[in-house]
GROMACS .gro file of C-alpha atoms in nm:
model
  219
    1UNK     CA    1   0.000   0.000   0.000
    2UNK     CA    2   0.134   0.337  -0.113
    3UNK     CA    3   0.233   0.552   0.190
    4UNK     CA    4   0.164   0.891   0.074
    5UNK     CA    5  -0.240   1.093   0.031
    6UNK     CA    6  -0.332   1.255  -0.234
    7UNK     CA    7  -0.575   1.561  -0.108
    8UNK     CA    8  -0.642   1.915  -0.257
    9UNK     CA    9  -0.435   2.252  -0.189
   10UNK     CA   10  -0.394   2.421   0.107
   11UNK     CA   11  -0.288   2.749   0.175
   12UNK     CA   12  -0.045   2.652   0.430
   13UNK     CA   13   0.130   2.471   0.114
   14UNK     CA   14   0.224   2.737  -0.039
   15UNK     CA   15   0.563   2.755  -0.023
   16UNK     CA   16   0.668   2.414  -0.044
   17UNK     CA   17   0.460   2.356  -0.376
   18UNK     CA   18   0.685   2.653  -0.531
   19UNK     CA   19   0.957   2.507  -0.371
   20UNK     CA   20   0.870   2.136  -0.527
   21UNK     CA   21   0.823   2.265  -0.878
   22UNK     CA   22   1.133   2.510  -0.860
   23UNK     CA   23   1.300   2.137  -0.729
   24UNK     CA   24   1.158   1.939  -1.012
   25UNK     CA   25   1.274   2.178  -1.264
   26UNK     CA   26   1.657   2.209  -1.138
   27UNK     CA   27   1.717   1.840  -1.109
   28UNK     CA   28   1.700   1.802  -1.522
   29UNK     CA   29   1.983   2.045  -1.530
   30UNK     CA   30   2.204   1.760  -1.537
   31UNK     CA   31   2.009   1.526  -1.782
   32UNK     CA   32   1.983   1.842  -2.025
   33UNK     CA   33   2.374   1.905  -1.990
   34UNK     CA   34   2.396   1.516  -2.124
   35UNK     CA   35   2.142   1.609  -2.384
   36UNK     CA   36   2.360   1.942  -2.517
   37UNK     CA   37   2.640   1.766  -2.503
   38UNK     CA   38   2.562   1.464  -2.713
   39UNK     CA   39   2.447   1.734  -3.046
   40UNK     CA   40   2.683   1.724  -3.272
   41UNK     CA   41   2.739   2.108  -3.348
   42UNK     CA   42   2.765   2.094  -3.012
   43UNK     CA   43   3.094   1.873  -2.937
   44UNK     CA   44   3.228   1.988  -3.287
   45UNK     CA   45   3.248   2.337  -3.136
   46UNK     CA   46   3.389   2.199  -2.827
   47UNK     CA   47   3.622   2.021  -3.058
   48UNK     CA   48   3.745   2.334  -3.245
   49UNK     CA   49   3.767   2.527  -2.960
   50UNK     CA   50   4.040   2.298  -2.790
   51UNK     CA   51   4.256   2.267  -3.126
   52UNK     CA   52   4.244   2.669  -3.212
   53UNK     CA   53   4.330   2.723  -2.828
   54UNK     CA   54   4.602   2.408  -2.822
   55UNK     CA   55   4.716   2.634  -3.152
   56UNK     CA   56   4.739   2.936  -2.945
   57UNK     CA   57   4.862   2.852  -2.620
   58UNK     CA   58   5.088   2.556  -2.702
   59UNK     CA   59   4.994   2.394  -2.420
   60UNK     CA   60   4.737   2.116  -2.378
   61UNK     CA   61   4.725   2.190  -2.025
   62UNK     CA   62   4.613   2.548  -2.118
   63UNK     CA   63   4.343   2.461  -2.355
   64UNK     CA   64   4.174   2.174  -2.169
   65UNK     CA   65   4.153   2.412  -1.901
   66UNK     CA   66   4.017   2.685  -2.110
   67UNK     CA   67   3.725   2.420  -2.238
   68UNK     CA   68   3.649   2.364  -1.889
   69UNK     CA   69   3.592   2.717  -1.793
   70UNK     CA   70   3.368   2.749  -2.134
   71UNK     CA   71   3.192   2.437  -2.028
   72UNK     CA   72   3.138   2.545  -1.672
   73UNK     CA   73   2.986   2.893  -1.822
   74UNK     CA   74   2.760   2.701  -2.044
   75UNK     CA   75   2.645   2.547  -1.723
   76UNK     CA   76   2.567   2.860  -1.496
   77UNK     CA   77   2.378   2.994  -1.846
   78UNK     CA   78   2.172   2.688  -1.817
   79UNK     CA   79   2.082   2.721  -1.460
   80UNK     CA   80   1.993   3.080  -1.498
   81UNK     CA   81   1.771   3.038  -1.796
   82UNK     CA   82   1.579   2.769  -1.592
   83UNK     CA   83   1.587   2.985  -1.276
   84UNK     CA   84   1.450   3.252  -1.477
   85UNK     CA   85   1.149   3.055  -1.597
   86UNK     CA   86   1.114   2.936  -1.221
   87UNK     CA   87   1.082   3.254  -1.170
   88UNK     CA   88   0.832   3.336  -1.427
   89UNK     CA   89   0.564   3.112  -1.326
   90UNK     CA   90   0.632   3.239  -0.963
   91UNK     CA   91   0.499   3.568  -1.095
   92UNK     CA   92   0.184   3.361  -1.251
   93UNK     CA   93  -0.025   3.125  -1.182
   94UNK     CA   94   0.215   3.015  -0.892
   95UNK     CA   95   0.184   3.326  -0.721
   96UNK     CA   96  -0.160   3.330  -0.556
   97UNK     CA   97  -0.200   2.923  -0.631
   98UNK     CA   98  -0.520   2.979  -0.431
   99UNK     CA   99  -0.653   3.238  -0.680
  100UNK     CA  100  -0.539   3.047  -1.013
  101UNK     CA  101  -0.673   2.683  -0.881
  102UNK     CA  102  -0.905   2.660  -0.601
  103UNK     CA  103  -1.149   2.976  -0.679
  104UNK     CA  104  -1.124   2.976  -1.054
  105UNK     CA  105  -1.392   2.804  -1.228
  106UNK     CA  106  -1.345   2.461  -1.293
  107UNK     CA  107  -0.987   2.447  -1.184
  108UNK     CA  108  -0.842   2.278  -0.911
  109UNK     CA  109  -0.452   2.206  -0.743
  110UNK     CA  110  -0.378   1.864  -0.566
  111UNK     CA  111  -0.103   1.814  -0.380
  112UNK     CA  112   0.090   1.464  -0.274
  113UNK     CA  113   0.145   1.402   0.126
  114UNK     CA  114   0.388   1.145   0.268
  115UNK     CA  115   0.456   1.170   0.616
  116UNK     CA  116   0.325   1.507   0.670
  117UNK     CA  117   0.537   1.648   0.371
  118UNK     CA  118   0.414   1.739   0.047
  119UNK     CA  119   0.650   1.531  -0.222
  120UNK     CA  120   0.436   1.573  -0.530
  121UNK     CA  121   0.169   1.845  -0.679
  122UNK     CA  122  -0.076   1.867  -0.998
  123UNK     CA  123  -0.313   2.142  -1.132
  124UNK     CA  124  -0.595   2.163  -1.378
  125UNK     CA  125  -0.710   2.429  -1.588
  126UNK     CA  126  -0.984   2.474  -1.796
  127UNK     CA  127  -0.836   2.563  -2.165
  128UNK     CA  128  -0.927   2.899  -2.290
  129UNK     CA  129  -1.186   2.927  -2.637
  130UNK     CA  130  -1.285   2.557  -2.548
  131UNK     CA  131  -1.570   2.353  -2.349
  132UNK     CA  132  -1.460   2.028  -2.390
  133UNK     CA  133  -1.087   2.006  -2.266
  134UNK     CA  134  -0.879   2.087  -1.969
  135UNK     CA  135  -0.493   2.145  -1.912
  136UNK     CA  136  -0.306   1.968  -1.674
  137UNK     CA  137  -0.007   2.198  -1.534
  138UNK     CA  138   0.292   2.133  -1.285
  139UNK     CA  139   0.297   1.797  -1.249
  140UNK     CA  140   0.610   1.765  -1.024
  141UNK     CA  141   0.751   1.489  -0.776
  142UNK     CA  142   1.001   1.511  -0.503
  143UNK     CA  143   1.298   1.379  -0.634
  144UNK     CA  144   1.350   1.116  -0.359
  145UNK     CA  145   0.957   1.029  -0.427
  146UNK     CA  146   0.990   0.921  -0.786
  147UNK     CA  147   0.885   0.564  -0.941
  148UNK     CA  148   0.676   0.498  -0.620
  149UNK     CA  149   0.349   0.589  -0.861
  150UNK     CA  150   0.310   0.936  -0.718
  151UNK     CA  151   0.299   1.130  -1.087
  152UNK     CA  152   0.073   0.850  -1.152
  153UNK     CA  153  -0.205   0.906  -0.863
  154UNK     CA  154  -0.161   1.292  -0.948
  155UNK     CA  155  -0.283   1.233  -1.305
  156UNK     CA  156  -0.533   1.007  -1.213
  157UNK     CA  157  -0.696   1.269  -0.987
  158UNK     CA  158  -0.719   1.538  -1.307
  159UNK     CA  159  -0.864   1.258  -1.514
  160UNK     CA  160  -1.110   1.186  -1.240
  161UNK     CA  161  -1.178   1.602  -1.194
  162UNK     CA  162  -1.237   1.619  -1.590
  163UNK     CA  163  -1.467   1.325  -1.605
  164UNK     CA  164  -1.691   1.433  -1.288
  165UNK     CA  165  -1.743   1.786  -1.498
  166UNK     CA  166  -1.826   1.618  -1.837
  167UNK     CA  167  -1.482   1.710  -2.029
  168UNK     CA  168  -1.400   1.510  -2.290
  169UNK     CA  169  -0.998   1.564  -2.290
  170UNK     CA  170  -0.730   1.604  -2.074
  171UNK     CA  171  -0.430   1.777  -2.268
  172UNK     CA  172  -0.078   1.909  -2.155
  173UNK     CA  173   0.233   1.948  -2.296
  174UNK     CA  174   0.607   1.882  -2.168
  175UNK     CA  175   0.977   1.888  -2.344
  176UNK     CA  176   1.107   1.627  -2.511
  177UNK     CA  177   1.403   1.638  -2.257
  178UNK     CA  178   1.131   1.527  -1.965
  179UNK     CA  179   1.207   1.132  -2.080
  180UNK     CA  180   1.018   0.974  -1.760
  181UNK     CA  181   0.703   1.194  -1.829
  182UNK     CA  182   0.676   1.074  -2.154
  183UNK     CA  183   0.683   0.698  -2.047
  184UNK     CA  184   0.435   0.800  -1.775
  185UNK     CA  185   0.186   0.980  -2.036
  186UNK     CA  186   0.187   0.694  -2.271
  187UNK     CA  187   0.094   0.408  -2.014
  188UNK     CA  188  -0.179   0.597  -1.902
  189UNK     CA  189  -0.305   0.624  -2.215
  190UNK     CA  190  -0.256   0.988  -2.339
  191UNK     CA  191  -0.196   1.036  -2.692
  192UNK     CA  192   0.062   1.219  -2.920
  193UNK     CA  193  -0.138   1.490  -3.057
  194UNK     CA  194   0.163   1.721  -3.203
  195UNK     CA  195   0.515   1.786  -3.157
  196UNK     CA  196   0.651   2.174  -3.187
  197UNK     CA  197   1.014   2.272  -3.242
  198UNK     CA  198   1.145   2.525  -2.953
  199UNK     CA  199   1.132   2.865  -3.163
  200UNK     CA  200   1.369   3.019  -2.906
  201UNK     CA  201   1.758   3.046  -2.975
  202UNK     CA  202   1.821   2.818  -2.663
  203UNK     CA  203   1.575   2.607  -2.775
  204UNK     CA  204   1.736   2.571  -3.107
  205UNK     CA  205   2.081   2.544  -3.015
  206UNK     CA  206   1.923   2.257  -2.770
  207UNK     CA  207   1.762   2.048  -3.045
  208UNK     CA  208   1.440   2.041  -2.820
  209UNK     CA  209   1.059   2.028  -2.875
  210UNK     CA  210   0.730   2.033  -2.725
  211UNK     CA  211   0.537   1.766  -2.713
  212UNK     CA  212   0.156   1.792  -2.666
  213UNK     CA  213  -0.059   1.547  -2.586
  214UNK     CA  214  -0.432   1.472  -2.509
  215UNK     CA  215  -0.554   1.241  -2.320
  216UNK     CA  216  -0.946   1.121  -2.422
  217UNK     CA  217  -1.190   1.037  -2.170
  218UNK     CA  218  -1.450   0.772  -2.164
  219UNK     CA  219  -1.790   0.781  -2.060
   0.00000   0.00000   0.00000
């Protein structure tokens, strides 16, 4: 039997759900910094940077080092860009979580409690222009809380919401970097509905897309 609840949002969660999703976000850092590193413009420019600096400095030594320091920048850019989106959705619909999930019209936040500590959260919106789907947003698990089924019972309860208020579709959409969301979204059944190419420079230089996906409900 699963130790952890699943219950809906309180305000006295508030700051550890921001602090869960800003956790969630920061622990791909280091599956993203595989991901840039296996592109091939990327290591050729690593590549051609260590010859033209071995060809400057004469000293392997030298230009090694000088790749690591590039490589270590690259890193602290990464971090910031996904700080600064942290931030972002602080300023959103994380800022008064209250406002954006529990008095909003069909909308509604769940968190995931194990041992008195939240280690997982889900919302649902209701998507704008349209009365037969809703969006399911920050799905995010504890890091020491993942593969017990957590995500799992999180987007079972939107399903669940959806169905009890006659929607017909569950959509959301996640990067093609998030590898264990995508295995998650496909066993329970949602569907590929289309995949979008980051439009952004990082996005670009990253090789990475969105991938939206619906998930249809039964009655």
């Amino acid at each position: 039997m699963a130790d952890f609840s699943i219950r809906t949002y309180k305000d006295r969660d508030y700051n550890a759900v921001r602090a869960l999703f800003a956790e969630g976000l920061l622990s791909y850092i280091p599956s993203t910094s595989v991901h840039l590193l296996k592109r091939p413009h990327v290591y050729m420019t690593i590549f051609v940077s260590l010859v033209t600096l071995h060809l400057v400095f004469k000293s392997y030594l030298l230009s090694v080092s000088s790749v690591g320091i590039l490589l270590a920048a690259g890193f602290i850019v990464m971090k910031t860009i996904f700080n600064s989106y942290i931030n972002k959705c602080y300023r959103e619909d994380l800022l008064n979580i209250k406002e954006s999930y529990m008095t909003a019209h069909n909308s509604c936040f769940w968190v995931a409690e194990s041992n008195g500590r939240v280690v997982g959260m889900v919302g649902v919106q209701p998507v704008q222009d349209s009365c037969h789907d809703v969006v399911l947003r920050r799905l995010s698990v504890a890091t020491d809380q993942r593969h017990r089924g957590v995500a799992q019972k999180l987007c079972m309860a939107v399903i669940d919401f959806a169905r009890q208020r006659g929607y017909k579709h569950v959509t959301l959409d996640t990067s093609t970097l998030l590898h264990a969301c995508h295995r998650l979204y496909l066993r329970l059944g949602f569907r590929i509905t289309r995949v979008k190419r980051h439009q952004t420079l990082t996005g670009r230089i990253a090789d990475v897309s969105v991938i939206y996906y619906a998930y249809d409900i039964k009655t």
